[in-house]
């Protein structure tokens, strides 16, 4: 009886893994990263897609913002984001790779969430507060990603790539800090008065 239960349990586990692979829930073994280098390269493709997507999303945030400091911060970060795309292309070059984007589901979701906030709020300080919140979620994702990629690059001995990734990491942290200043200094206080 025990052998039959174990066999059935293994078959169910195997069927679950097969179904998950077919639906894309888990990668098939041939598509899975087999080492840190592949994981690093996959992460670069992911954040490359994310940064390119942000060059389209940030202008929409700028268009929907009303606070001049928020608009200025977003415009500055748009310029940085465009430079970050170029910097990532240099990292790919250092890795002897063609710059390739792989859809970043996390960033796609964060951008969509930001779009939803803008659609569900009226033009003004409440929307500005929502744009800051959405932008900071994006910044935090980027900070986590660039910190990880920089560490992978260092571990793999890609010193120049690590320096480029560190430069972007510093920009992302500065952008997050600036958004906090704009929120605390004016936007959130004014938005609270709308209640």
Coordinates of N, CA and C in Angstrom, one line a residue:
X1 N 0.8 -1.2 0.0 CA 0.0 0.0 0.0 C 0.9 1.3 0.0
X2 N 1.9 1.3 0.8 CA 2.8 2.4 0.9 C 3.5 2.7 -0.5
X3 N 3.9 1.6 -1.2 CA 4.6 1.8 -2.5 C 3.6 2.4 -3.5
X4 N 2.4 2.0 -3.5 CA 1.4 2.5 -4.4 C 1.1 4.0 -4.1
X5 N 1.1 4.4 -2.8 CA 0.9 5.8 -2.5 C 2.1 6.6 -3.0
X6 N 3.3 6.1 -2.7 CA 4.5 6.8 -3.2 C 4.6 6.9 -4.7
X7 N 4.2 5.9 -5.4 CA 4.2 5.9 -6.9 C 3.2 7.0 -7.3
X8 N 2.0 6.9 -6.7 CA 0.9 7.9 -7.1 C 1.4 9.3 -6.8
X9 N 2.0 9.5 -5.7 CA 2.5 10.8 -5.3 C 3.6 11.4 -6.3
X10 N 4.5 10.5 -6.7 CA 5.5 10.9 -7.6 C 4.9 11.2 -9.0
X11 N 3.9 10.4 -9.4 CA 3.3 10.7 -10.7 C 2.5 12.0 -10.6
X12 N 1.9 12.3 -9.6 CA 1.1 13.6 -9.4 C 2.1 14.7 -9.5
X13 N 3.2 14.6 -8.7 CA 4.3 15.7 -8.7 C 4.9 15.9 -10.1
X14 N 5.1 14.8 -10.8 CA 5.6 14.8 -12.2 C 4.6 15.5 -13.1
X15 N 3.4 15.1 -13.0 CA 2.3 15.7 -13.8 C 2.2 17.2 -13.6
X16 N 2.3 17.6 -12.3 CA 2.2 19.0 -11.9 C 3.3 19.8 -12.6
X17 N 4.5 19.3 -12.5 CA 5.7 19.9 -13.1 C 5.5 20.0 -14.6
X18 N 5.0 19.0 -15.2 CA 4.8 19.0 -16.7 C 3.8 20.1 -17.1
X19 N 2.7 20.1 -16.3 CA 1.7 21.1 -16.6 C 2.2 22.5 -16.4
X20 N 3.0 22.7 -15.4 CA 3.6 24.1 -15.1 C 4.5 24.5 -16.2
X21 N 5.3 23.5 -16.7 CA 6.2 23.8 -17.8 C 5.5 24.2 -19.0
X22 N 4.4 23.5 -19.3 CA 3.6 23.8 -20.5 C 3.0 25.1 -20.4
X23 N 2.5 25.5 -19.3 CA 1.8 26.8 -19.1 C 2.8 27.9 -18.9
X24 N 4.1 27.6 -18.8 CA 5.1 28.7 -18.6 C 5.3 29.1 -17.1
X25 N 4.6 28.3 -16.2 CA 4.8 28.7 -14.8 C 6.2 28.5 -14.3
X26 N 6.9 27.4 -14.8 CA 8.3 27.2 -14.5 C 9.0 27.0 -15.9
X27 N 10.2 27.3 -15.9 CA 11.0 27.2 -17.2 C 11.3 25.7 -17.4
X28 N 11.3 25.3 -18.7 CA 11.8 24.0 -19.0 C 13.3 24.0 -18.8
X29 N 13.8 22.8 -18.5 CA 15.2 22.7 -18.1 C 16.1 23.4 -19.2
X30 N 15.8 23.2 -20.5 CA 16.7 23.8 -21.5 C 16.7 25.3 -21.5
X31 N 15.6 25.9 -20.9 CA 15.5 27.4 -20.9 C 16.0 28.0 -19.6
X32 N 16.2 27.1 -18.6 CA 16.6 27.6 -17.2 C 18.1 28.1 -17.2
X33 N 18.3 29.1 -16.5 CA 19.7 29.6 -16.3 C 20.5 28.5 -15.6
X34 N 21.6 28.1 -16.1 CA 22.4 27.0 -15.5 C 23.6 27.5 -14.7
X35 N 23.8 28.8 -14.7 CA 24.9 29.4 -13.9 C 24.7 30.9 -13.6
X36 N 25.6 31.4 -12.8 CA 25.4 32.8 -12.5 C 25.6 33.7 -13.7
X37 N 26.4 33.4 -14.6 CA 26.6 34.2 -15.8 C 25.2 34.3 -16.6
X38 N 24.5 33.2 -16.7 CA 23.3 33.2 -17.4 C 22.2 34.0 -16.6
X39 N 22.2 33.8 -15.3 CA 21.3 34.6 -14.5 C 21.6 36.1 -14.6
X40 N 22.8 36.5 -14.6 CA 23.2 37.9 -14.8 C 22.8 38.4 -16.2
X41 N 23.0 37.6 -17.2 CA 22.6 38.0 -18.6 C 21.1 38.1 -18.7
X42 N 20.3 37.2 -18.1 CA 18.9 37.3 -18.0 C 18.4 38.6 -17.3
X43 N 19.1 38.9 -16.2 CA 18.7 40.1 -15.5 C 19.0 41.3 -16.2
X44 N 20.1 41.4 -17.0 CA 20.3 42.5 -17.9 C 19.3 42.7 -18.9
X45 N 18.8 41.6 -19.5 CA 17.8 41.6 -20.6 C 16.5 42.2 -20.0
X46 N 16.2 41.7 -18.8 CA 15.0 42.1 -18.1 C 15.0 43.6 -17.8
X47 N 16.1 44.1 -17.2 CA 16.1 45.5 -16.8 C 16.3 46.4 -18.1
X48 N 16.8 45.9 -19.1 CA 16.9 46.6 -20.4 C 15.5 46.9 -20.9
X49 N 14.7 45.9 -20.9 CA 13.3 46.0 -21.3 C 12.6 47.0 -20.4
X50 N 12.8 46.9 -19.1 CA 12.2 47.8 -18.1 C 12.5 49.3 -18.4
X51 N 13.8 49.5 -18.6 CA 14.3 50.9 -18.8 C 13.7 51.5 -20.1
X52 N 13.7 50.7 -21.1 CA 13.1 51.1 -22.4 C 11.6 51.4 -22.2
X53 N 10.9 50.6 -21.5 CA 9.5 50.8 -21.2 C 9.3 52.1 -20.4
X54 N 10.2 52.4 -19.5 CA 10.1 53.6 -18.7 C 10.2 54.9 -19.5
X55 N 11.0 54.8 -20.6 CA 11.2 56.0 -21.5 C 9.9 56.3 -22.1
X56 N 8.9 55.4 -22.2 CA 7.6 55.7 -22.7 C 6.6 56.0 -21.6
X57 N 6.8 55.4 -20.4 CA 5.9 55.7 -19.3 C 6.1 57.0 -18.6
X58 N 7.3 57.4 -18.4 CA 7.6 58.6 -17.6 C 7.0 59.9 -18.3
X59 N 7.1 60.0 -19.6 CA 6.4 61.2 -20.2 C 4.9 61.3 -19.9
X60 N 4.3 60.1 -19.8 CA 2.8 60.1 -19.5 C 2.6 60.6 -18.0
X61 N 3.5 60.2 -17.1 CA 3.5 60.7 -15.8 C 3.7 62.2 -15.7
X62 N 4.7 62.7 -16.5 CA 4.9 64.1 -16.6 C 3.7 64.9 -17.0
X63 N 3.1 64.4 -18.1 CA 1.9 65.0 -18.6 C 0.7 65.1 -17.6
X64 N 0.7 64.1 -16.7 CA -0.4 64.0 -15.7 C -0.1 64.7 -14.4
X65 N 1.1 65.1 -14.2 CA 1.5 65.8 -13.0 C 1.2 67.3 -13.0
X66 N 1.0 67.9 -11.8 CA 0.8 69.3 -11.8 C 1.8 70.0 -10.9
X67 N 2.4 69.4 -9.9 CA 3.4 70.0 -9.1 C 4.7 70.2 -9.9
X68 N 5.2 71.5 -9.9 CA 6.3 71.8 -10.7 C 7.6 71.1 -10.2
X69 N 7.8 70.8 -8.9 CA 8.9 70.1 -8.4 C 8.8 68.6 -8.9
X70 N 7.6 68.1 -8.9 CA 7.4 66.7 -9.3 C 7.7 66.6 -10.8
X71 N 7.2 67.5 -11.6 CA 7.5 67.5 -13.0 C 9.0 67.6 -13.3
X72 N 9.6 68.5 -12.6 CA 11.1 68.7 -12.8 C 11.8 67.4 -12.4
X73 N 11.4 66.8 -11.3 CA 12.1 65.5 -10.9 C 11.9 64.4 -12.0
X74 N 10.7 64.3 -12.5 CA 10.4 63.3 -13.5 C 11.1 63.6 -14.8
X75 N 11.2 64.8 -15.2 CA 11.9 65.2 -16.4 C 13.4 64.8 -16.3
X76 N 14.0 65.2 -15.1 CA 15.4 64.8 -14.8 C 15.6 63.3 -14.9
X77 N 14.7 62.6 -14.3 CA 14.8 61.1 -14.3 C 14.6 60.5 -15.7
X78 N 13.8 61.1 -16.5 CA 13.6 60.7 -17.9 C 14.9 60.7 -18.6
X79 N 15.6 61.9 -18.5 CA 16.9 62.0 -19.1 C 17.9 61.0 -18.6
X80 N 17.9 60.7 -17.3 CA 18.7 59.7 -16.7 C 18.4 58.3 -17.2
X81 N 17.1 58.1 -17.4 CA 16.6 56.7 -17.8 C 17.1 56.5 -19.3
X82 N 17.1 57.5 -20.1 CA 17.6 57.4 -21.5 C 19.1 57.1 -21.4
X83 N 19.8 57.7 -20.5 CA 21.2 57.5 -20.4 C 21.5 56.1 -19.8
X84 N 20.6 55.6 -19.0 CA 20.7 54.3 -18.4 C 20.5 53.2 -19.5
X85 N 19.7 53.4 -20.4 CA 19.5 52.5 -21.6 C 20.8 52.4 -22.3
X86 N 21.5 53.5 -22.6 CA 22.7 53.6 -23.3 C 23.8 52.9 -22.4
X87 N 23.8 53.1 -21.1 CA 24.8 52.5 -20.2 C 24.6 50.9 -20.2
X88 N 23.4 50.5 -20.2 CA 23.1 49.0 -20.3 C 23.6 48.5 -21.6
X89 N 23.5 49.2 -22.7 CA 24.0 48.7 -24.0 C 25.5 48.6 -23.9
X90 N 26.2 49.5 -23.1 CA 27.6 49.3 -22.9 C 28.0 48.1 -22.1
X91 N 27.1 47.8 -21.1 CA 27.3 46.6 -20.3 C 27.2 45.3 -21.2
X92 N 26.2 45.3 -22.1 CA 26.0 44.2 -23.0 C 27.3 44.1 -23.9
X93 N 27.8 45.2 -24.3 CA 29.0 45.2 -25.2 C 30.2 44.6 -24.4
X94 N 30.3 45.0 -23.2 CA 31.4 44.5 -22.4 C 31.3 43.0 -22.2
X95 N 30.1 42.5 -22.2 CA 29.8 41.0 -22.1 C 29.9 40.3 -23.4
X96 N 30.2 41.0 -24.5 CA 30.2 40.5 -25.9 C 28.8 40.0 -26.2
X97 N 27.8 40.7 -25.8 CA 26.4 40.3 -26.1 C 25.7 41.4 -26.9
X98 N 24.8 41.1 -27.7 CA 24.0 42.0 -28.4 C 22.9 42.5 -27.4
X99 N 22.7 43.8 -27.3 CA 21.6 44.3 -26.4 C 20.3 43.7 -26.7
X100 N 19.7 42.9 -25.8 CA 18.4 42.2 -26.0 C 17.5 42.5 -24.9
X101 N 16.3 42.8 -25.2 CA 15.3 43.0 -24.2 C 14.4 41.8 -24.0
X102 N 14.1 41.5 -22.7 CA 13.2 40.4 -22.4 C 12.2 41.0 -21.5
X103 N 10.9 40.8 -21.9 CA 9.8 41.5 -21.1 C 10.0 41.3 -19.6
X104 N 9.9 42.4 -18.9 CA 10.0 42.3 -17.4 C 8.6 42.4 -16.9
X105 N 8.1 41.3 -16.5 CA 6.7 41.3 -16.0 C 6.5 42.2 -14.7
X106 N 7.5 42.2 -13.9 CA 7.4 43.1 -12.7 C 7.2 44.6 -13.1
X107 N 8.1 45.0 -14.0 CA 8.0 46.4 -14.4 C 6.7 46.7 -15.2
X108 N 6.3 45.7 -16.0 CA 5.1 45.9 -16.8 C 3.9 46.1 -15.8
X109 N 3.9 45.3 -14.7 CA 2.9 45.5 -13.7 C 2.9 46.8 -13.0
X110 N 4.1 47.2 -12.6 CA 4.3 48.5 -11.9 C 3.9 49.7 -12.8
X111 N 4.2 49.6 -14.1 CA 3.8 50.7 -15.0 C 2.3 50.7 -15.2
X112 N 1.7 49.5 -15.3 CA 0.2 49.4 -15.4 C -0.5 49.9 -14.1
X113 N 0.1 49.6 -13.0 CA -0.4 50.1 -11.7 C -0.4 51.7 -11.7
X114 N 0.7 52.3 -12.2 CA 0.8 53.7 -12.2 C -0.2 54.3 -13.2
X115 N -0.4 53.6 -14.3 CA -1.4 54.1 -15.3 C -2.8 54.1 -14.6
X116 N -3.1 53.0 -13.9 CA -4.4 52.9 -13.2 C -4.6 54.0 -12.2
X117 N -3.6 54.4 -11.5 CA -3.7 55.5 -10.5 C -4.0 56.8 -11.2
X118 N -3.4 57.0 -12.3 CA -3.6 58.2 -13.1 C -5.0 58.3 -13.6
X119 N -5.6 57.1 -14.0 CA -6.9 57.1 -14.5 C -8.0 57.2 -13.5
X120 N -7.6 56.8 -12.2 CA -8.6 56.7 -11.1 C -8.6 58.0 -10.2
X121 N -7.7 58.9 -10.6 CA -7.7 60.2 -9.7 C -7.9 61.4 -10.6
X122 N -8.3 62.4 -10.0 CA -8.5 63.7 -10.7 C -7.2 64.4 -10.8
X123 N -7.0 65.2 -11.9 CA -5.8 66.0 -12.1 C -5.7 66.9 -10.9
X124 N -4.5 66.9 -10.3 CA -4.2 67.7 -9.1 C -3.3 67.0 -8.1
X125 N -3.3 67.5 -6.9 CA -2.4 67.0 -5.9 C -2.6 65.5 -5.5
X126 N -3.8 65.1 -5.5 CA -4.0 63.6 -5.2 C -3.4 62.8 -6.3
X127 N -3.6 63.1 -7.5 CA -2.9 62.4 -8.6 C -1.4 62.5 -8.5
X128 N -0.9 63.7 -8.1 CA 0.5 63.9 -7.9 C 1.0 62.9 -6.9
X129 N 0.3 62.8 -5.8 CA 0.7 61.9 -4.7 C 0.7 60.4 -5.2
X130 N -0.3 60.1 -6.0 CA -0.3 58.7 -6.6 C 0.8 58.5 -7.6
X131 N 1.2 59.5 -8.4 CA 2.3 59.4 -9.3 C 3.6 59.2 -8.5
X132 N 3.8 59.9 -7.4 CA 5.0 59.7 -6.6 C 5.0 58.3 -6.0
X133 N 3.9 57.8 -5.5 CA 3.8 56.5 -5.0 C 4.2 55.4 -6.0
X134 N 3.6 55.6 -7.2 CA 3.9 54.6 -8.3 C 5.4 54.7 -8.7
X135 N 5.9 55.9 -8.8 CA 7.3 56.1 -9.2 C 8.2 55.5 -8.2
X136 N 7.9 55.7 -6.9 CA 8.8 55.1 -5.9 C 8.8 53.6 -5.9
X137 N 7.7 53.0 -6.2 CA 7.6 51.6 -6.3 C 8.6 51.1 -7.4
X138 N 8.5 51.9 -8.5 CA 9.4 51.6 -9.7 C 10.8 51.8 -9.3
X139 N 11.2 52.9 -8.6 CA 12.5 53.1 -8.1 C 13.0 52.0 -7.2
X140 N 12.2 51.5 -6.3 CA 12.6 50.5 -5.4 C 12.9 49.2 -6.1
X141 N 12.1 48.9 -7.1 CA 12.4 47.7 -7.9 C 13.7 47.8 -8.7
X142 N 13.9 49.0 -9.2 CA 15.2 49.3 -9.9 C 16.4 49.2 -9.0
X143 N 16.3 49.8 -7.8 CA 17.3 49.7 -6.8 C 17.7 48.3 -6.5
X144 N 16.7 47.5 -6.2 CA 16.9 46.0 -5.9 C 17.6 45.3 -7.1
X145 N 17.1 45.6 -8.3 CA 17.7 45.0 -9.5 C 19.1 45.4 -9.8
X146 N 19.4 46.7 -9.8 CA 20.7 47.1 -10.0 C 21.7 46.7 -9.0
X147 N 21.3 46.7 -7.7 CA 22.1 46.2 -6.6 C 22.5 44.8 -6.8
X148 N 21.6 44.0 -7.2 CA 21.8 42.5 -7.5 C 22.7 42.4 -8.7
X149 N 22.4 43.1 -9.8 CA 23.2 42.9 -11.0 C 24.7 43.4 -10.8
X150 N 24.8 44.5 -10.0 CA 26.2 45.0 -9.7 C 26.9 43.9 -9.0
X151 N 26.3 43.3 -8.0 CA 27.0 42.3 -7.2 C 27.3 41.1 -8.1
X152 N 26.4 40.6 -9.0 CA 26.7 39.5 -9.9 C 27.9 39.9 -10.7
X153 N 27.9 41.1 -11.3 CA 29.1 41.5 -12.1 C 30.4 41.5 -11.3
X154 N 30.4 42.0 -10.1 CA 31.6 41.9 -9.3 C 32.0 40.5 -9.0
X155 N 31.1 39.6 -8.7 CA 31.4 38.2 -8.4 C 32.0 37.5 -9.6
X156 N 31.4 37.9 -10.8 CA 31.9 37.3 -12.0 C 33.2 37.9 -12.6
X157 N 33.7 39.0 -11.9 CA 34.9 39.6 -12.4 C 34.7 40.6 -13.5
X158 N 33.5 41.1 -13.7 CA 33.2 42.1 -14.7 C 33.3 43.5 -14.1
X159 N 34.5 43.9 -13.8 CA 34.7 45.2 -13.0 C 34.1 46.4 -13.7
X160 N 34.3 46.5 -15.0 CA 33.8 47.7 -15.7 C 32.3 47.7 -15.8
X161 N 31.7 46.5 -16.0 CA 30.2 46.4 -16.0 C 29.7 46.8 -14.6
X162 N 30.4 46.3 -13.5 CA 29.9 46.6 -12.2 C 29.9 48.1 -11.9
X163 N 31.0 48.8 -12.4 CA 31.0 50.3 -12.3 C 29.9 51.0 -12.9
X164 N 29.5 50.5 -14.2 CA 28.4 51.1 -14.9 C 27.1 50.9 -14.1
X165 N 26.9 49.7 -13.6 CA 25.7 49.3 -12.9 C 25.6 50.1 -11.6
X166 N 26.8 50.3 -10.9 CA 26.8 51.1 -9.7 C 26.4 52.6 -10.0
X167 N 26.8 53.1 -11.1 CA 26.5 54.5 -11.5 C 24.9 54.6 -11.6
X168 N 24.3 53.6 -12.2 CA 22.9 53.6 -12.4 C 22.2 53.5 -11.0
X169 N 22.7 52.6 -10.2 CA 22.2 52.3 -8.9 C 22.2 53.6 -8.1
X170 N 23.2 54.4 -8.1 CA 23.3 55.7 -7.4 C 22.2 56.7 -7.9
X171 N 22.0 56.7 -9.3 CA 21.0 57.5 -9.8 C 19.6 57.2 -9.4
X172 N 19.3 55.9 -9.3 CA 18.0 55.4 -8.9 C 17.8 55.7 -7.4
X173 N 18.8 55.6 -6.6 CA 18.6 56.0 -5.2 C 18.4 57.5 -5.0
X174 N 19.1 58.3 -5.8 CA 18.9 59.7 -5.8 C 17.5 60.1 -6.2
X175 N 17.0 59.5 -7.3 CA 15.7 59.8 -7.8 C 14.6 59.4 -6.7
X176 N 14.8 58.3 -6.0 CA 13.9 57.9 -5.0 C 13.9 59.0 -3.8
X177 N 15.1 59.4 -3.5 CA 15.2 60.4 -2.4 C 14.6 61.7 -2.8
X178 N 14.7 62.1 -4.0 CA 14.1 63.4 -4.5 C 12.6 63.3 -4.5
X179 N 12.1 62.1 -4.9 CA 10.6 61.9 -4.9 C 10.1 62.0 -3.4
X180 N 10.8 61.5 -2.5 CA 10.4 61.6 -1.1 C 10.4 63.1 -0.7
X181 N 11.4 63.8 -1.0 CA 11.4 65.3 -0.7 C 10.2 66.0 -1.3
X182 N 9.9 65.7 -2.5 CA 8.8 66.4 -3.2 C 7.5 66.0 -2.4
X183 N 7.3 64.7 -2.1 CA 6.1 64.3 -1.4 C 6.0 64.9 0.0
X184 N 7.0 64.9 0.7 CA 7.0 65.4 2.1 C 6.9 66.9 2.2
X185 N 7.6 67.6 1.3 CA 7.7 69.0 1.3 C 6.3 69.7 0.9
X186 N 5.6 69.1 0.0 CA 4.4 69.8 -0.4 C 3.2 68.8 -0.8
X187 N 3.5 67.9 -1.7 CA 2.4 67.1 -2.3 C 1.5 66.4 -1.3
X188 N 2.1 65.6 -0.5 CA 1.3 64.8 0.5 C 0.5 65.7 1.4
X189 N 1.1 66.8 1.9 CA 0.4 67.7 2.8 C -0.8 68.3 2.1
X190 N -0.6 68.7 0.9 CA -1.8 69.3 0.1 C -2.8 68.3 -0.2
X191 N -2.4 67.1 -0.6 CA -3.3 66.0 -0.9 C -4.1 65.6 0.3
X192 N -3.5 65.7 1.5 CA -4.3 65.3 2.8 C -5.4 66.3 3.0
X193 N -5.2 67.6 2.6 CA -6.2 68.6 2.7 C -7.4 68.4 1.8
X194 N -7.2 67.5 0.8 CA -8.3 67.2 -0.1 C -9.3 66.3 0.5
X195 N -8.9 65.6 1.6 CA -9.8 64.6 2.3 C -11.0 65.3 3.0

